[in-house]
Coordinates of C-alpha atoms in Angstrom, one line a residue:
M1333 CA 0.0 0.0 0.0
T1334 CA 2.8 2.4 0.9
R1335 CA 4.5 1.9 -2.6
K1336 CA 1.2 2.5 -4.2
V1337 CA 0.7 5.7 -2.5
I1338 CA 4.4 6.8 -3.3
G1339 CA 3.8 5.9 -6.8
L1340 CA 0.7 8.0 -7.0
I1341 CA 2.4 10.9 -5.6
A1342 CA 5.5 10.5 -7.8
C1343 CA 3.0 10.4 -11.0
W1344 CA 1.1 13.5 -9.8
G1345 CA 4.4 15.5 -9.2
L1346 CA 5.3 14.7 -12.8
A1347 CA 1.8 15.7 -14.1
V1348 CA 2.3 19.0 -12.1
A1349 CA 5.6 19.5 -13.8
A1350 CA 4.4 18.8 -17.2
F1351 CA 1.5 21.5 -16.6
A1352 CA 4.0 24.1 -15.6
A1353 CA 6.4 23.5 -18.4
D1354 CA 3.4 24.1 -20.9
A1355 CA 1.8 27.2 -19.2
P1356 CA 3.7 29.1 -16.5
V1357 CA 1.7 30.4 -13.8
K1358 CA 0.7 34.0 -13.8
L1359 CA -0.5 35.7 -10.7
K1360 CA -3.1 38.2 -10.7
S1361 CA -2.1 41.9 -9.9
G1362 CA -2.8 43.3 -6.6
H1363 CA -1.9 40.1 -4.6
P1364 CA -1.5 40.2 -1.1
G1365 CA 1.9 39.4 0.5
S1366 CA 0.8 36.2 1.8
Y1367 CA -2.6 34.2 2.5
T1368 CA -3.5 31.7 5.3
V1369 CA -5.6 28.7 4.4
Q1370 CA -8.9 29.3 6.0
R1371 CA -11.5 26.6 6.9
G1372 CA -14.1 26.4 4.1
D1373 CA -11.5 27.2 1.3
T1374 CA -11.0 24.9 -1.6
L1375 CA -7.9 24.5 -3.9
W1376 CA -10.1 25.9 -6.9
G1377 CA -11.2 29.0 -4.9
I1378 CA -7.8 29.9 -3.8
A1379 CA -6.4 29.3 -7.3
A1380 CA -9.2 31.6 -8.7
R1381 CA -8.2 34.4 -6.0
F1382 CA -4.6 34.3 -7.2
L1383 CA -4.3 33.0 -10.6
D1384 CA -5.4 34.2 -14.3
K1385 CA -6.0 30.5 -15.1
P1386 CA -7.4 29.0 -12.1
W1387 CA -7.7 25.4 -13.8
L1388 CA -3.9 25.4 -13.3
W1389 CA -4.2 25.2 -9.7
P1390 CA -1.7 22.5 -9.2
E1391 CA 0.9 24.7 -10.3
L1392 CA 0.5 27.0 -7.2
W1393 CA 2.6 24.6 -5.4
Q1394 CA 4.7 23.2 -8.2
V1395 CA 7.4 25.6 -7.0
N1396 CA 7.4 24.1 -3.4
P1397 CA 9.4 20.9 -3.4
Q1398 CA 8.5 20.3 0.3
V1399 CA 4.8 19.9 -1.0
Q1400 CA 4.9 16.1 -2.0
D1401 CA 1.0 16.2 -2.9
P1402 CA -0.7 19.5 -4.0
H1403 CA -4.2 17.7 -2.6
R1404 CA -2.8 18.0 0.9
I1405 CA -3.1 21.6 1.6
Y1406 CA -4.5 22.4 5.1
P1407 CA -6.3 25.1 6.9
G1408 CA -3.4 27.1 8.9
D1409 CA -0.8 26.7 5.9
V1410 CA 0.4 30.1 4.6
L1411 CA 1.0 30.8 1.0
T1412 CA 3.7 33.3 0.8
L1413 CA 4.2 35.3 -2.4
E1414 CA 7.7 36.1 -3.5
T1415 CA 9.8 37.6 -6.3
S1416 CA 13.1 36.0 -6.7
F1417 CA 16.1 37.6 -8.7
A1418 CA 16.3 34.6 -11.0
S1419 CA 12.7 35.1 -12.1
P1420 CA 10.9 38.5 -12.0
E1421 CA 7.4 36.6 -11.9
P1422 CA 5.9 36.5 -8.4
H1423 CA 5.1 32.8 -7.3
L1424 CA 3.7 31.2 -4.1
R1425 CA 5.5 29.3 -1.6
L1426 CA 3.8 27.3 1.0
E1427 CA 4.8 27.3 4.6
P1428 CA 3.1 24.9 7.2
G1429 CA 1.3 27.1 9.8
V1430 CA -0.8 26.1 12.8
R1431 CA -3.2 23.8 11.3
T1432 CA -6.6 24.0 12.7
E1433 CA -8.2 21.1 10.9
A1434 CA -7.0 17.6 10.4
A1435 CA -8.6 17.1 6.9
P1436 CA -6.9 18.6 3.8
I1437 CA -9.1 21.2 1.9
P1438 CA -10.7 19.7 -1.2
A1439 CA -10.4 21.1 -4.9
I1440 CA -14.0 21.6 -5.5
P1441 CA -16.3 19.7 -3.1
L1442 CA -19.6 18.4 -4.3
D1443 CA -21.7 20.3 -2.0
E1444 CA -20.5 23.6 -3.8
L1445 CA -21.6 22.4 -7.1
K1446 CA -24.9 20.2 -6.5
T1447 CA -27.2 23.1 -6.4
F1448 CA -26.1 23.6 -10.1
L1449 CA -25.6 20.3 -11.5
K1450 CA -28.2 18.5 -13.5
D1451 CA -28.9 14.7 -12.9
V1452 CA -29.0 13.4 -16.4
R1453 CA -28.3 9.9 -17.8
V1454 CA -27.5 8.7 -21.3
E1455 CA -28.6 5.2 -22.3
D1456 CA -28.6 3.0 -25.5
I1457 CA -31.9 3.6 -27.4
D1458 CA -33.1 0.1 -27.2
T1459 CA -32.8 0.3 -23.5
V1460 CA -34.9 3.3 -23.4
K1461 CA -37.5 2.2 -25.9
H1462 CA -38.1 -1.1 -23.8
A1463 CA -38.0 0.7 -20.5
A1464 CA -41.1 0.6 -18.0
Y1465 CA -43.2 3.7 -18.2
V1466 CA -45.8 5.7 -16.3
V1467 CA -49.0 4.8 -17.8
A1468 CA -51.4 6.7 -15.5
L1469 CA -51.6 8.7 -12.4
E1470 CA -53.5 8.7 -9.0
Q1471 CA -57.0 9.6 -9.7
Q1472 CA -56.4 10.2 -13.4
H1473 CA -54.5 13.4 -12.7
L1474 CA -52.7 15.0 -15.6
G1475 CA -49.5 15.4 -13.5
S1476 CA -48.4 14.0 -10.2
S1477 CA -46.7 15.5 -7.2
V1478 CA -44.6 14.1 -4.1
G1479 CA -46.8 11.6 -2.1
E1480 CA -49.0 10.3 -5.0
K1481 CA -49.3 7.0 -6.5
L1482 CA -48.0 6.4 -10.1
Y1483 CA -49.1 3.5 -12.2
V1484 CA -46.2 1.8 -14.2
R1485 CA -46.1 -0.8 -17.1
G1486 CA -43.6 -3.2 -17.9
L1487 CA -41.9 -3.2 -14.4
K1488 CA -40.6 -6.1 -12.6
T1489 CA -40.3 -5.1 -9.1
Q1490 CA -40.9 -5.9 -5.5
P1491 CA -42.4 -3.8 -2.5
G1492 CA -40.0 -1.3 -1.3
K1493 CA -37.6 -1.0 -4.3
M1494 CA -36.5 2.5 -5.3
W1495 CA -36.6 3.6 -9.0
A1496 CA -35.7 6.7 -11.0
I1497 CA -38.4 8.6 -12.9
V1498 CA -36.6 9.8 -16.1
R1499 CA -37.8 11.8 -19.2
P1500 CA -36.4 11.4 -22.8
T1501 CA -35.2 14.8 -23.5
N1502 CA -32.8 14.4 -26.5
M1503 CA -31.5 12.1 -29.1
I1504 CA -27.9 11.9 -29.7
R1505 CA -27.0 11.4 -33.4
G1506 CA -23.8 11.2 -35.0
F1507 CA -22.9 12.4 -38.3
D1508 CA -20.1 11.0 -40.7
D1509 CA -18.6 12.2 -43.8
R1510 CA -18.6 10.2 -47.0
S1511 CA -15.4 8.4 -45.8
G1512 CA -16.9 7.3 -42.7
S1513 CA -15.0 9.4 -40.4
Y1514 CA -16.5 11.3 -37.5
T1515 CA -17.6 14.7 -38.4
S1516 CA -20.1 15.9 -35.7
R1517 CA -22.8 14.9 -33.2
K1518 CA -26.0 16.6 -32.4
A1519 CA -28.7 16.6 -29.7
H1520 CA -32.2 16.4 -31.3
E1521 CA -34.9 17.5 -28.9
L1522 CA -37.5 14.8 -28.0
E1523 CA -41.3 15.2 -27.0
A1524 CA -41.8 12.2 -24.7
D1525 CA -45.1 13.3 -23.1
S1526 CA -47.7 10.6 -24.1
R1527 CA -50.3 13.4 -23.9
M1528 CA -48.8 15.1 -26.8
S1529 CA -47.4 12.3 -28.9
Q1530 CA -48.9 8.7 -29.8
S1531 CA -45.5 7.2 -30.4
A1532 CA -42.6 6.6 -28.0
W1533 CA -41.5 10.1 -28.7
R1534 CA -41.4 12.8 -31.4
E1535 CA -37.7 14.0 -32.6
D1536 CA -37.3 17.5 -33.5
A1537 CA -34.5 18.1 -35.9
R1538 CA -35.6 21.2 -37.7
E1539 CA -33.1 23.6 -36.4
D1540 CA -29.8 21.9 -37.5
G1541 CA -30.5 21.0 -41.0
H1542 CA -29.8 17.3 -40.7
L1543 CA -33.4 16.1 -40.4
L1544 CA -33.2 12.5 -39.2
R1545 CA -30.1 11.4 -40.8
G1546 CA -27.3 10.2 -38.9
H1547 CA -27.1 7.3 -36.6
E1548 CA -28.6 7.1 -33.2
M1549 CA -25.9 7.1 -30.3
G1550 CA -27.9 7.3 -27.4
V1551 CA -31.0 9.0 -25.6
E1552 CA -30.5 11.7 -22.9
L1553 CA -32.6 11.3 -20.0
D1554 CA -33.6 13.8 -17.3
V1555 CA -34.0 12.5 -13.9
V1556 CA -37.3 13.9 -12.7
G1557 CA -38.1 12.0 -9.7
T1558 CA -37.6 8.9 -7.5
A1559 CA -40.3 6.4 -6.5
E1560 CA -40.9 3.4 -4.2
T1561 CA -42.6 0.2 -5.2
L1562 CA -45.9 -0.2 -3.3
A1563 CA -47.1 -3.4 -5.1
G1564 CA -45.9 -5.3 -8.2
G1565 CA -47.9 -6.3 -11.1
D1566 CA -48.7 -4.9 -14.5
P1567 CA -49.4 -2.0 -14.0
A1568 CA -47.3 -1.8 -10.7
S1569 CA -48.2 0.8 -8.2
L1570 CA -45.3 3.2 -7.0
L1571 CA -45.2 6.2 -4.5
L1572 CA -43.7 9.1 -5.7
E1573 CA -40.8 10.1 -3.1
S1574 CA -39.4 13.1 -4.7
S1575 CA -39.4 15.0 -7.9
T1576 CA -37.8 18.0 -9.7
R1577 CA -40.7 18.5 -12.2
E1578 CA -44.3 17.3 -12.4
I1579 CA -44.4 13.7 -13.2
V1580 CA -46.6 12.9 -16.3
A1581 CA -47.8 9.8 -18.3
G1582 CA -45.1 8.6 -20.8
D1583 CA -42.2 9.2 -18.4
R1584 CA -39.8 6.1 -18.2
V1585 CA -38.7 4.2 -15.1
I1586 CA -35.4 2.8 -14.8
P1587 CA -33.0 1.5 -11.9
I1588 CA -31.9 4.3 -9.6
D1589 CA -28.1 5.6 -9.6
D1590 CA -27.1 6.0 -5.9
T1591 CA -24.1 8.1 -6.9
P1592 CA -24.3 10.1 -10.1
Y1593 CA -21.8 12.6 -9.2
D1594 CA -18.1 12.5 -7.9
P1595 CA -17.7 13.5 -4.0
V1596 CA -14.9 15.9 -5.1
Y1597 CA -13.9 17.3 -8.5
Y1598 CA -10.4 18.1 -9.4
P1599 CA -10.0 20.5 -12.4
H1600 CA -7.2 20.0 -14.9
P1601 CA -7.0 21.5 -18.2
A1602 CA -7.7 19.4 -21.5
R1603 CA -4.5 18.7 -23.1
T1604 CA -5.5 17.9 -26.8
P1605 CA -8.3 19.3 -29.2
V1606 CA -11.0 16.9 -30.2
Q1607 CA -12.4 17.2 -33.7
G1608 CA -15.9 18.5 -33.6
A1609 CA -16.0 19.2 -29.9
Q1610 CA -19.0 21.6 -29.3
V1611 CA -22.0 22.3 -27.1
I1612 CA -24.9 20.3 -28.3
A1613 CA -27.6 20.9 -25.8
L1614 CA -28.5 23.5 -23.0
S1615 CA -30.4 22.7 -19.8
D1616 CA -33.3 24.4 -18.9
A1617 CA -32.6 27.2 -21.7
L1618 CA -33.8 27.8 -25.2
A1619 CA -31.0 30.0 -26.5
A1620 CA -28.2 30.5 -24.1
V1621 CA -26.8 29.7 -20.8
G1622 CA -24.2 31.5 -18.4
R1623 CA -22.3 30.9 -15.3
N1624 CA -23.4 27.8 -13.1
Q1625 CA -25.5 26.5 -15.9
V1626 CA -25.3 23.0 -17.4
V1627 CA -24.5 22.2 -21.2
A1628 CA -24.2 18.9 -23.0
V1629 CA -21.0 18.6 -25.1
S1630 CA -20.3 16.3 -28.0
I1631 CA -17.4 14.5 -26.6
G1632 CA -17.1 11.6 -24.0
S1633 CA -15.0 9.0 -22.3
L1634 CA -14.3 7.4 -25.7
D1635 CA -12.8 10.7 -26.8
G1636 CA -10.4 11.1 -23.8
V1637 CA -12.8 13.1 -21.6
D1638 CA -12.9 12.6 -17.8
N1639 CA -14.7 14.4 -15.0
G1640 CA -12.9 17.6 -13.9
Q1641 CA -11.7 18.3 -17.3
T1642 CA -11.6 22.0 -18.2
W1643 CA -12.1 23.3 -21.5
A1644 CA -12.4 26.9 -23.1
I1645 CA -15.5 27.8 -25.1
F1646 CA -15.5 29.8 -28.4
H1647 CA -18.3 31.2 -30.5
P1648 CA -17.5 30.5 -34.3
G1649 CA -16.7 33.3 -36.4
V1650 CA -19.6 34.7 -38.1
K1651 CA -19.9 35.6 -41.8
V1652 CA -20.6 39.2 -42.6
H1653 CA -20.9 41.4 -45.7
D1654 CA -18.0 43.4 -46.8
P1655 CA -19.3 46.7 -47.5
V1656 CA -16.1 48.0 -49.4
K1657 CA -14.9 45.0 -51.5
G1658 CA -18.1 43.1 -51.5
G1659 CA -18.6 39.6 -50.7
T1660 CA -18.3 38.2 -47.2
V1661 CA -15.8 37.8 -44.5
T1662 CA -15.3 35.7 -41.5
L1663 CA -14.8 37.3 -38.1
P1664 CA -12.5 35.9 -35.8
R1665 CA -13.7 33.6 -33.1
E1666 CA -14.9 35.1 -29.9
F1667 CA -14.0 33.7 -26.4
A1668 CA -17.2 32.8 -24.2
G1669 CA -15.7 31.3 -21.1
H1670 CA -14.6 27.9 -19.6
L1671 CA -16.6 24.8 -18.6
M1672 CA -15.8 22.0 -16.6
I1673 CA -17.0 18.4 -17.1
F1674 CA -18.9 16.8 -14.2
R1675 CA -20.6 13.6 -15.8
T1676 CA -19.2 11.7 -18.7
F1677 CA -20.7 9.0 -20.8
A1678 CA -19.2 7.3 -23.9
H1679 CA -20.3 9.7 -26.5
V1680 CA -21.5 12.8 -24.7
S1681 CA -20.7 14.7 -21.5
Y1682 CA -22.1 17.1 -19.2
A1683 CA -20.3 20.2 -18.0
L1684 CA -20.9 23.4 -15.7
V1685 CA -20.1 26.7 -17.0
M1686 CA -17.5 27.9 -14.6
D1687 CA -17.1 31.7 -15.8
G1688 CA -17.8 33.4 -18.8
T1689 CA -17.5 36.9 -21.0
T1690 CA -20.7 36.2 -23.1
P1691 CA -23.6 33.8 -23.0
V1692 CA -22.9 30.2 -24.1
T1693 CA -25.0 29.1 -27.1
L1694 CA -25.5 26.0 -29.2
N1695 CA -22.8 24.8 -31.6
D1696 CA -20.2 26.9 -29.7
Y1697 CA -16.9 24.9 -29.9
L1698 CA -14.3 23.7 -27.3
Q1699 CA -10.6 24.0 -27.1
P1700 CA -8.1 23.3 -24.7
P1701 CA -7.6 26.3 -22.5
E1702 CA -4.8 28.6 -23.5

């Protein structure tokens, strides 16, 4: 066990050194002479206070050889800003102080993000098509609230078992060029309310020009509630325990995921561009989102994405008319902000917008942060 821990620390040190070689730390102007780590601090919060690029937070301690693991920063430790003759750039030096807490401070704890995160799942299309579904509500209501019964068809269950109530929201489609190479992925909005559509769902592809071409790569599911089985059968009777939206006929029922999020997130920069990486869906918004809102992006674990990965967001350059020479000219791209991945699936991931200069919109593309 000790050898494993030493190996992990050594690997982390190499990773930090690699980050530093690619993008030197730059401290914000007006920084104080020192800072004492406080209870309630996070590594991300401290980095955002001192660094122009907070996703490079491990580099705060790269210049401190006595710090073997930058995850191990404690309340009471003192961060001292220094300027050496060898380097005119200020840097941080960590000095152990009177530690008021035994536990190290985290990067970004889940509690700080949970208010903003959206519980989503991406499942295989056949799994969703054959999933159990809400067929009716107590006393034939049009919508159900917490404490009311749901009647579900196609569910093999026993009394006391918990289930997730989900709503299909987007079809994830992949589009290839003529050679079969990957070009892009899109999210087509679904209307899954049986009161509005007689089929399993209705897919809306009017806005992206693809119609229904491409191949189905998965179905996005919005987790809208949880329910406990009261009695089996077809239909089975369930009691709605919690909900974020009104439950309606046509909502699907799937096994519950007890741990949808990581307990702590460690932001780290994406290192390699991914072809076609872009924003493909906005959560709870029609046109644009901002800080602390969620977006779906067209890259997933098979593209090398992992939780905590940070990307820069850019608006594509728009074409405008040239009033002097005629014709059109494409304007430069515009920086929009940064996002951090918090939930990763094979072909799609979900990210929280961490900061921004302009609203984030559909089809904005992603690049490793500069």
